[in-house]
Structures are given as structure tokens and as C-alpha cells.
Coordinates of C-alpha atoms in Angstrom, one line a residue:
M1 CA -29.8 19.8 -24.4
T2 CA -26.2 21.0 -25.1
K3 CA -25.3 21.1 -21.4
I4 CA -26.7 17.6 -20.9
L5 CA -24.7 16.2 -23.9
L6 CA -21.6 18.0 -22.8
T7 CA -22.0 16.7 -19.3
I8 CA -22.4 13.1 -20.6
H9 CA -19.3 13.7 -22.9
I10 CA -17.1 14.8 -19.9
L11 CA -18.4 12.1 -17.6
A12 CA -17.7 9.5 -20.3
V13 CA -14.1 10.8 -20.5
I14 CA -13.6 10.6 -16.8
I15 CA -15.4 7.3 -16.3
A16 CA -14.0 5.5 -19.4
I17 CA -10.6 7.0 -20.2
G18 CA -9.5 7.4 -16.6
P19 CA -9.6 3.7 -15.8
V20 CA -7.9 2.7 -19.0
A21 CA -5.2 5.2 -18.4
V22 CA -4.6 4.0 -14.9
A23 CA -4.9 0.2 -15.5
A24 CA -2.7 0.4 -18.6
S25 CA -0.1 2.3 -16.7
M26 CA -0.1 -0.2 -13.9
F27 CA 0.2 -3.2 -16.3
P28 CA 3.9 -2.8 -17.3
P29 CA 5.4 -2.7 -13.8
T30 CA 3.1 -5.5 -12.7
A31 CA 4.1 -7.5 -15.7
R32 CA 7.8 -7.1 -14.9
K33 CA 7.1 -8.2 -11.4
A34 CA 5.0 -11.2 -12.6
L35 CA 7.6 -12.3 -15.2
A36 CA 10.4 -12.1 -12.6
S37 CA 8.5 -14.0 -9.8
G38 CA 6.1 -16.2 -11.7
N39 CA 3.6 -15.4 -9.0
D40 CA 0.0 -16.5 -9.8
A41 CA -1.4 -13.5 -7.9
D42 CA 0.5 -11.1 -10.1
M43 CA -0.8 -12.9 -13.2
A44 CA -4.3 -12.6 -11.8
T45 CA -3.7 -8.9 -11.4
L46 CA -2.5 -8.6 -15.0
R47 CA -5.6 -10.3 -16.2
L48 CA -7.8 -7.9 -14.2
L49 CA -5.9 -4.9 -15.5
N50 CA -6.2 -6.1 -19.1
R51 CA -9.9 -6.7 -18.6
I52 CA -10.4 -3.2 -17.3
C53 CA -8.6 -1.8 -20.3
K54 CA -10.7 -3.8 -22.7
V55 CA -14.1 -3.1 -21.1
Y56 CA -13.5 0.6 -20.5
A57 CA -12.1 1.0 -24.0
L58 CA -15.5 -0.2 -25.3
V59 CA -17.3 2.2 -22.9
A60 CA -15.0 5.0 -24.2
I61 CA -16.8 4.8 -27.6
A62 CA -19.3 7.1 -25.9
V63 CA -16.6 9.9 -25.7
P64 CA -16.4 10.7 -29.4
V65 CA -20.1 9.9 -29.9
F66 CA -21.2 12.6 -27.4
G67 CA -18.3 14.8 -28.5
F68 CA -19.6 14.9 -32.0
A69 CA -23.1 15.5 -30.8
V70 CA -22.0 18.5 -28.8
A71 CA -19.8 19.8 -31.6
G72 CA -22.7 19.5 -34.1
I73 CA -25.1 21.4 -31.8
L74 CA -22.5 24.1 -31.3
H75 CA -21.7 24.2 -35.0
V76 CA -17.9 23.9 -34.4
T77 CA -17.2 20.6 -36.2
G78 CA -14.9 22.4 -38.6
D79 CA -13.0 24.4 -36.0
L80 CA -9.3 23.7 -35.7
W81 CA -9.5 22.6 -32.0
I82 CA -12.2 20.1 -32.8
I83 CA -10.3 18.7 -35.8
V84 CA -7.1 18.4 -33.8
S85 CA -9.0 16.7 -30.9
I86 CA -10.6 14.2 -33.3
V87 CA -7.3 13.3 -34.9
L88 CA -5.6 12.9 -31.5
T89 CA -8.5 10.9 -30.1
G90 CA -8.2 8.6 -33.2
L91 CA -4.5 8.2 -32.7
A92 CA -5.0 7.4 -29.0
A93 CA -7.6 4.7 -30.0
L94 CA -5.1 3.3 -32.5
V95 CA -2.3 3.2 -30.0
L96 CA -4.6 1.4 -27.5
G97 CA -6.1 -1.0 -30.0
L98 CA -3.0 -1.8 -32.1
L99 CA -0.2 -1.5 -29.5
V100 CA -1.2 -1.5 -25.9
L101 CA -3.8 -4.2 -25.8
P102 CA -2.0 -6.6 -28.1
Y103 CA 1.2 -6.2 -26.1
Q104 CA -0.7 -6.8 -22.9
Q105 CA -2.2 -10.0 -24.5
R106 CA 1.3 -11.2 -25.5
V107 CA 2.3 -10.9 -21.8
L108 CA -0.8 -12.8 -20.7
D109 CA -0.1 -15.5 -23.4
G110 CA 3.4 -16.0 -22.0
K111 CA 5.1 -14.7 -25.2
P112 CA 8.3 -12.8 -24.8
T113 CA 7.3 -9.1 -24.7
P114 CA 9.5 -6.1 -24.0
T115 CA 7.7 -4.5 -21.1
A116 CA 9.6 -1.2 -21.6
Q117 CA 8.1 -1.0 -25.0
L118 CA 4.6 -1.6 -23.6
A119 CA 5.3 1.1 -21.0
M120 CA 6.3 3.5 -23.9
Y121 CA 3.1 2.8 -25.8
T122 CA 1.0 3.2 -22.7
G123 CA 2.8 6.5 -22.0
L124 CA 2.0 7.6 -25.6
F125 CA -1.6 6.7 -25.1
N126 CA -1.8 8.8 -21.9
L127 CA 0.1 11.7 -23.5
L128 CA -2.3 11.8 -26.4
W129 CA -5.2 12.1 -24.0
A130 CA -3.4 14.8 -22.0
V131 CA -2.9 16.8 -25.2
V132 CA -6.6 16.3 -26.2
T133 CA -7.5 17.7 -22.7
V134 CA -5.3 20.8 -23.2
V135 CA -6.6 21.3 -26.7
M136 CA -10.2 21.1 -25.5
I137 CA -9.5 23.7 -22.8
F138 CA -7.4 26.2 -24.8
R139 CA -9.3 25.7 -28.1
P140 CA -6.6 27.0 -30.6
G141 CA -8.1 28.8 -33.5
S142 CA -11.4 29.3 -31.7
S143 CA -12.9 32.8 -31.2
L144 CA -13.2 31.8 -27.6
A145 CA -9.5 31.0 -27.2
G146 CA -7.4 33.2 -25.0

């Protein structure tokens, strides 16, 4: 059962977080192009990228759900690497929900939005997930680390 839950957890990361990371990263340069040109096709692309981010962000709820299930089965919920991963995952979710998606919506609503700031928030979101990946691989404080 542990291997099945771990497989689902990892697949959820790949299938849900990957598209959000890519679509969110594509949004700022496409927004700059759309704002400069006023091209309807660029705006349609922005709407699609935003929808990908929103839909896959909801799908990504499976990541911590299955992560907690695996950690519980393995009795590692109190380990440093799990706690750090949980905190960083929470921060990534907050960055996405409170900064990236609202800034994307501002662009879609035609409100003045600094795309460089949106790119920075997107980069922070992606950086947090990269750090979570490293923590999950190296597991600091774990008897298996090293």
C-alpha cells in the first residue's frame, strides 16, 4: 500500500505541479507581448495559461493529501525533512494563491500590473517547489540521509 500511495503522490506532483510551473512561467512574457501588441490571440493564450494554473492548482491538492498518507504510514510525520517540506509546500500554495493567480487575473482584467513582479512571484513559486524536491531527496535529519 505504501508504494501505491507514494507512486500516486509522485505522479500527482508531476501531473499537477509541472503544468502550473510551466504555465505560470509562460504567463509573464506572454503578458508583456499581449500588453504591447493588444493582440487577441495573445490574450486568448493568457486566458488558457491562467486556466491551466487554476485547474491544476486544484488537482495539486492531491500532492499533500497523498504525501501525508505516505508519511503517516512510514511514521515520519515528525521528521525534519517532512516538516520542512510541509512548510515549503504551504508557502508555495500561498504564493500561488495570493500572488501569482491574483496578478494573472489583474492582467486578464486589463488592470495595470507589473509583469516583472508577476515573473518574480512565479519564480519564487517554482523555487519553493525545487527546494521541496531537494529536501524530499536528501531528507535532512533523517536516518536515511547521506
